[in-house]
Amino acid sequence: LLFMGYFAAVPKELEESAILDGAGHIRMYWQIMLPLAKPVIGTVAIFNFIGTWNSFLIPLVLTLTRPELRTLGVGIYSFSGEFGTDWTGLAAGSVITIVPIIVVFLWLQRYFIEGLAGSVKG
């Protein structure tokens, strides 16, 4: 949906001028549309990474019989037991889990902000 909305906002004049300049569809895509789409690609990458990183149910179901394959989210869940909670382990695991998300966001922040603001004006 983000890609569709972004490409729908691209003015048709860009495509028409590229065709008039002799660019084919593939060249128009690689040299005009793809560079314009960097903000939306960064935004989608951030959303997909966070969604995948924070997934809980599928890793929980798939690693029931193999605890050594647990993801961080499922591992953090194991700090809460029936008779008590290991709060120090839970806090440390939470910090370890959030650090990669912060790093990826800081790395792609420019594209995320441009994607929210919109880079094509017209």
C-alpha atoms as a printed R data frame, in Angstrom:
    type eleno elety resid chain resno      x       y       z
1   ATOM     1    CA   LEU     A     1  0.000   0.000   0.000
2   ATOM     2    CA   LEU     A     2  2.828   2.398   0.732
3   ATOM     3    CA   PHE     A     3  4.428   1.743  -2.649
4   ATOM     4    CA   MET     A     4  1.121   2.125  -4.456
5   ATOM     5    CA   GLY     A     5  0.361   5.417  -2.757
6   ATOM     6    CA   TYR     A     6  3.853   6.706  -3.369
7   ATOM     7    CA   PHE     A     7  3.948   5.830  -7.065
8   ATOM     8    CA   ALA     A     8  0.422   7.188  -7.558
9   ATOM     9    CA   ALA     A     9  1.707  10.562  -6.316
10  ATOM    10    CA   VAL     A    10  4.524  10.681  -8.873
11  ATOM    11    CA   PRO     A    11  3.543  13.162 -11.586
12  ATOM    12    CA   LYS     A    12  2.840  11.687 -15.012
13  ATOM    13    CA   GLU     A    13  4.993  14.456 -16.496
14  ATOM    14    CA   LEU     A    14  8.090  12.642 -15.263
15  ATOM    15    CA   GLU     A    15  7.155   9.521 -17.195
16  ATOM    16    CA   GLU     A    16  6.183  11.503 -20.274
17  ATOM    17    CA   SER     A    17  9.410  13.493 -20.292
18  ATOM    18    CA   ALA     A    18 11.468  10.318 -19.895
19  ATOM    19    CA   ILE     A    19  9.682   8.751 -22.865
20  ATOM    20    CA   LEU     A    20 10.248  11.899 -24.913
21  ATOM    21    CA   ASP     A    21 13.942  11.753 -24.031
22  ATOM    22    CA   GLY     A    22 14.070   8.215 -25.435
23  ATOM    23    CA   ALA     A    23 14.102   6.206 -22.218
24  ATOM    24    CA   GLY     A    24 12.475   2.790 -22.260
25  ATOM    25    CA   HIS     A    25 10.406   1.392 -19.427
26  ATOM    26    CA   ILE     A    26 13.326  -0.344 -17.735
27  ATOM    27    CA   ARG     A    27 15.596   2.712 -17.945
28  ATOM    28    CA   MET     A    28 12.768   4.926 -16.703
29  ATOM    29    CA   TYR     A    29 12.303   2.618 -13.739
30  ATOM    30    CA   TRP     A    30 16.006   2.366 -12.807
31  ATOM    31    CA   GLN     A    31 17.027   5.977 -13.387
32  ATOM    32    CA   ILE     A    32 13.907   7.926 -12.437
33  ATOM    33    CA   MET     A    33 11.392   5.951 -10.403
34  ATOM    34    CA   LEU     A    34 13.752   3.932  -8.208
35  ATOM    35    CA   PRO     A    35 15.811   6.941  -7.008
36  ATOM    36    CA   LEU     A    36 12.547   8.770  -6.251
37  ATOM    37    CA   ALA     A    37 11.325   5.742  -4.304
38  ATOM    38    CA   LYS     A    38 14.282   5.593  -1.878
39  ATOM    39    CA   PRO     A    39 12.265   7.193   0.954
40  ATOM    40    CA   VAL     A    40  9.394   4.724   0.626
41  ATOM    41    CA   ILE     A    41 11.823   1.792   0.300
42  ATOM    42    CA   GLY     A    42 13.506   2.897   3.545
43  ATOM    43    CA   THR     A    43 10.155   3.288   5.283
44  ATOM    44    CA   VAL     A    44  8.968  -0.159   4.179
45  ATOM    45    CA   ALA     A    45 12.320  -1.667   5.213
46  ATOM    46    CA   ILE     A    46 11.990  -0.201   8.710
47  ATOM    47    CA   PHE     A    47  8.398  -1.407   9.093
48  ATOM    48    CA   ASN     A    48  9.243  -4.912   7.819
49  ATOM    49    CA   PHE     A    49 12.317  -5.220  10.014
50  ATOM    50    CA   ILE     A    50 10.456  -4.136  13.147
51  ATOM    51    CA   GLY     A    51  7.505  -6.412  12.355
52  ATOM    52    CA   THR     A    52  9.762  -9.404  11.766
53  ATOM    53    CA   TRP     A    53 11.995  -8.661  14.740
54  ATOM    54    CA   ASN     A    54  9.018  -8.342  17.090
55  ATOM    55    CA   SER     A    55  7.196 -11.436  15.853
56  ATOM    56    CA   PHE     A    56  6.323 -13.705  18.741
57  ATOM    57    CA   LEU     A    57  3.672 -16.281  17.919
58  ATOM    58    CA   ILE     A    58  5.303 -18.019  14.944
59  ATOM    59    CA   PRO     A    59  8.726 -18.398  16.638
60  ATOM    60    CA   LEU     A    60  6.989 -19.602  19.799
61  ATOM    61    CA   VAL     A    61  5.083 -22.319  17.929
62  ATOM    62    CA   LEU     A    62  8.047 -23.372  15.785
63  ATOM    63    CA   THR     A    63 10.521 -23.621  18.678
64  ATOM    64    CA   LEU     A    64  8.429 -25.457  21.263
65  ATOM    65    CA   THR     A    65 10.462 -28.649  20.906
66  ATOM    66    CA   ARG     A    66 13.861 -26.971  20.266
67  ATOM    67    CA   PRO     A    67 14.545 -24.333  22.962
68  ATOM    68    CA   GLU     A    68 18.051 -23.644  21.584
69  ATOM    69    CA   LEU     A    69 16.462 -22.133  18.453
70  ATOM    70    CA   ARG     A    70 14.320 -19.583  20.301
71  ATOM    71    CA   THR     A    71 14.337 -15.977  19.170
72  ATOM    72    CA   LEU     A    72 14.964 -13.122  21.593
73  ATOM    73    CA   GLY     A    73 11.272 -12.359  22.032
74  ATOM    74    CA   VAL     A    74 10.461 -15.937  22.973
75  ATOM    75    CA   GLY     A    75 13.582 -16.118  25.145
76  ATOM    76    CA   ILE     A    76 12.504 -13.029  27.057
77  ATOM    77    CA   TYR     A    77  9.099 -14.615  27.575
78  ATOM    78    CA   SER     A    78 10.834 -17.542  29.280
79  ATOM    79    CA   PHE     A    79 12.042 -15.210  32.062
80  ATOM    80    CA   SER     A    80  8.440 -15.046  33.303
81  ATOM    81    CA   GLY     A    81  7.647 -18.223  35.131
82  ATOM    82    CA   GLU     A    82  4.698 -19.661  36.971
83  ATOM    83    CA   PHE     A    83  6.112 -18.830  40.396
84  ATOM    84    CA   GLY     A    84  8.097 -15.680  39.712
85  ATOM    85    CA   THR     A    85  9.795 -13.403  37.255
86  ATOM    86    CA   ASP     A    86 13.498 -12.794  36.760
87  ATOM    87    CA   TRP     A    87 13.281  -9.016  36.393
88  ATOM    88    CA   THR     A    88 17.004  -8.467  35.840
89  ATOM    89    CA   GLY     A    89 17.122 -10.997  33.017
90  ATOM    90    CA   LEU     A    90 13.919  -9.587  31.580
91  ATOM    91    CA   ALA     A    91 15.300  -6.033  31.591
92  ATOM    92    CA   ALA     A    92 18.642  -7.092  30.094
93  ATOM    93    CA   GLY     A    93 16.897  -9.096  27.380
94  ATOM    94    CA   SER     A    94 14.652  -6.143  26.588
95  ATOM    95    CA   VAL     A    95 17.652  -3.856  26.140
96  ATOM    96    CA   ILE     A    96 19.372  -6.402  23.910
97  ATOM    97    CA   THR     A    97 16.191  -6.734  21.862
98  ATOM    98    CA   ILE     A    98 15.647  -3.002  21.359
99  ATOM    99    CA   VAL     A    99 19.233  -2.103  20.352
100 ATOM   100    CA   PRO     A   100 19.061  -3.543  16.789
101 ATOM   101    CA   ILE     A   101 15.774  -1.731  16.157
102 ATOM   102    CA   ILE     A   102 17.306   1.580  17.227
103 ATOM   103    CA   VAL     A   103 20.391   0.960  15.056
104 ATOM   104    CA   VAL     A   104 18.303   0.140  11.961
105 ATOM   105    CA   PHE     A   105 16.068   3.157  12.541
106 ATOM   106    CA   LEU     A   106 19.038   5.509  12.938
107 ATOM   107    CA   TRP     A   107 20.619   4.024   9.807
108 ATOM   108    CA   LEU     A   108 17.433   4.525   7.725
109 ATOM   109    CA   GLN     A   109 16.073   7.593   9.534
110 ATOM   110    CA   ARG     A   110 16.696   9.959   6.613
111 ATOM   111    CA   TYR     A   111 14.633   7.786   4.273
112 ATOM   112    CA   PHE     A   112 11.920   7.348   6.881
113 ATOM   113    CA   ILE     A   113 11.534  11.106   7.388
114 ATOM   114    CA   GLU     A   114 11.580  11.756   3.629
115 ATOM   115    CA   GLY     A   115  8.983   9.026   3.148
116 ATOM   116    CA   LEU     A   116  6.678  10.588   5.693
117 ATOM   117    CA   ALA     A   117  7.159  14.106   4.347
118 ATOM   118    CA   GLY     A   118  6.962  13.102   0.687
119 ATOM   119    CA   SER     A   119  9.778  13.829  -1.714
120 ATOM   120    CA   VAL     A   120  7.720  14.541  -4.827
121 ATOM   121    CA   LYS     A   121  6.075  17.928  -4.780
122 ATOM   122    CA   GLY     A   122  3.718  19.095  -7.446
